[in-house]
């Protein structure tokens, strides 16, 4: 039987998230593999996969905060806000020469915090039941509605000028789920009057999971899997359950009189296995997802 848990993969560039899932399915010998959020083919970095019952944990990761490293090129705007599509406009050298680091930092500061962001038109967001990127590729003009996102950190790591006069920025972004780094590049370029897009993007963190501990797609024979109990403990506070409480949860009963609790909790058995993800109800707990008997 295939073990259940989470697998961290460092996705290479030009691979789709589906490519990675298909490769891991073949490597571990099960079709029950899913991911906790796509990465564009251009992007590299952390892709969190669930194996077997580990797929039940993915729903708790979809909305997790994320960290990205990106290269933003100022001076060129593109259809997709990255380097994978045609150029819309190129800034003149005079406009680029007028942009200095103080101006860049000022506009970065304006894009930090709780902001309204219009997602990139070439995205997986659905419009009338169709993916926005499919509509754009078919020749339709798509402008998605702005939505609230949180950019908790937008750090300018370094900047340089290319031989052509373009400005290349190395940035680090901590943000809420649903934030488009491509849109940040676009909006930064627009604010500076020269346009902008990303030329490189790397996701380094999803929630508490870091790319430093990820598996390489070229070395799946030595795949490292994070067991259910450990993965859940990385996501939530834990509570140790008695045998009686484990039985109650398996039979759909709530736990009563467990004291004040807040947020989701991972319930572990006496042997350290993940029994369920729990949520507070009054002074008790009820199961959101049950895992007992699905550890291996």
PDB file of C-alpha atoms in Angstrom, residues 7-13 17 35-40 43-49 66-69 201-207 209-216:
ATOM      1  CA  UNK A   7       5.503  15.584  -0.781  1.00  0.00           C
ATOM      2  CA  UNK A   8       7.380  18.817  -1.434  1.00  0.00           C
ATOM      3  CA  UNK A   9       8.666  19.243  -4.983  1.00  0.00           C
ATOM      4  CA  UNK A  10      11.010  21.914  -6.347  1.00  0.00           C
ATOM      5  CA  UNK A  11       9.335  22.446  -9.723  1.00  0.00           C
ATOM      6  CA  UNK A  12      11.701  23.178 -12.627  1.00  0.00           C
ATOM      7  CA  UNK A  13      10.961  25.911 -15.146  1.00  0.00           C
ATOM      8  CA  UNK A  17       2.003  21.685 -12.244  1.00  0.00           C
ATOM      9  CA  UNK A  35      -1.423  19.674  -5.471  1.00  0.00           C
ATOM     10  CA  UNK A  36      -2.160  22.662  -3.247  1.00  0.00           C
ATOM     11  CA  UNK A  37      -1.945  25.377  -5.894  1.00  0.00           C
ATOM     12  CA  UNK A  38      -0.465  25.730  -9.358  1.00  0.00           C
ATOM     13  CA  UNK A  39       2.732  27.403 -10.454  1.00  0.00           C
ATOM     14  CA  UNK A  40       3.056  28.961 -13.907  1.00  0.00           C
ATOM     15  CA  UNK A  43       8.024  29.706 -12.368  1.00  0.00           C
ATOM     16  CA  UNK A  44      10.195  27.382 -10.329  1.00  0.00           C
ATOM     17  CA  UNK A  45       9.973  26.400  -6.710  1.00  0.00           C
ATOM     18  CA  UNK A  46       7.746  24.835  -4.137  1.00  0.00           C
ATOM     19  CA  UNK A  47       4.805  22.705  -5.178  1.00  0.00           C
ATOM     20  CA  UNK A  48       3.085  20.869  -2.309  1.00  0.00           C
ATOM     21  CA  UNK A  49       1.573  17.522  -3.310  1.00  0.00           C
ATOM     22  CA  UNK A  66       3.340  32.309   0.297  1.00  0.00           C
ATOM     23  CA  UNK A  67       6.814  33.720  -0.339  1.00  0.00           C
ATOM     24  CA  UNK A  68       8.274  34.422  -3.771  1.00  0.00           C
ATOM     25  CA  UNK A  69      11.549  35.617  -5.249  1.00  0.00           C
ATOM     26  CA  UNK A 201       9.698  33.743 -10.497  1.00  0.00           C
ATOM     27  CA  UNK A 202      10.453  31.280  -7.713  1.00  0.00           C
ATOM     28  CA  UNK A 203       8.131  30.214  -4.890  1.00  0.00           C
ATOM     29  CA  UNK A 204      10.119  29.474  -1.754  1.00  0.00           C
ATOM     30  CA  UNK A 205       7.402  28.982   0.872  1.00  0.00           C
ATOM     31  CA  UNK A 206       3.805  27.779   1.208  1.00  0.00           C
ATOM     32  CA  UNK A 207       2.524  28.198   4.755  1.00  0.00           C
ATOM     33  CA  UNK A 209       6.638  24.463   4.197  1.00  0.00           C
ATOM     34  CA  UNK A 210       9.925  25.632   2.646  1.00  0.00           C
ATOM     35  CA  UNK A 211      11.496  24.804  -0.707  1.00  0.00           C
ATOM     36  CA  UNK A 212      14.779  24.056   1.088  1.00  0.00           C
ATOM     37  CA  UNK A 213      13.254  20.714   2.119  1.00  0.00           C
ATOM     38  CA  UNK A 214      11.779  19.924  -1.304  1.00  0.00           C
ATOM     39  CA  UNK A 215      12.506  16.911  -3.494  1.00  0.00           C
ATOM     40  CA  UNK A 216      14.050  17.339  -6.929  1.00  0.00           C
TER      41      UNK A 216
END
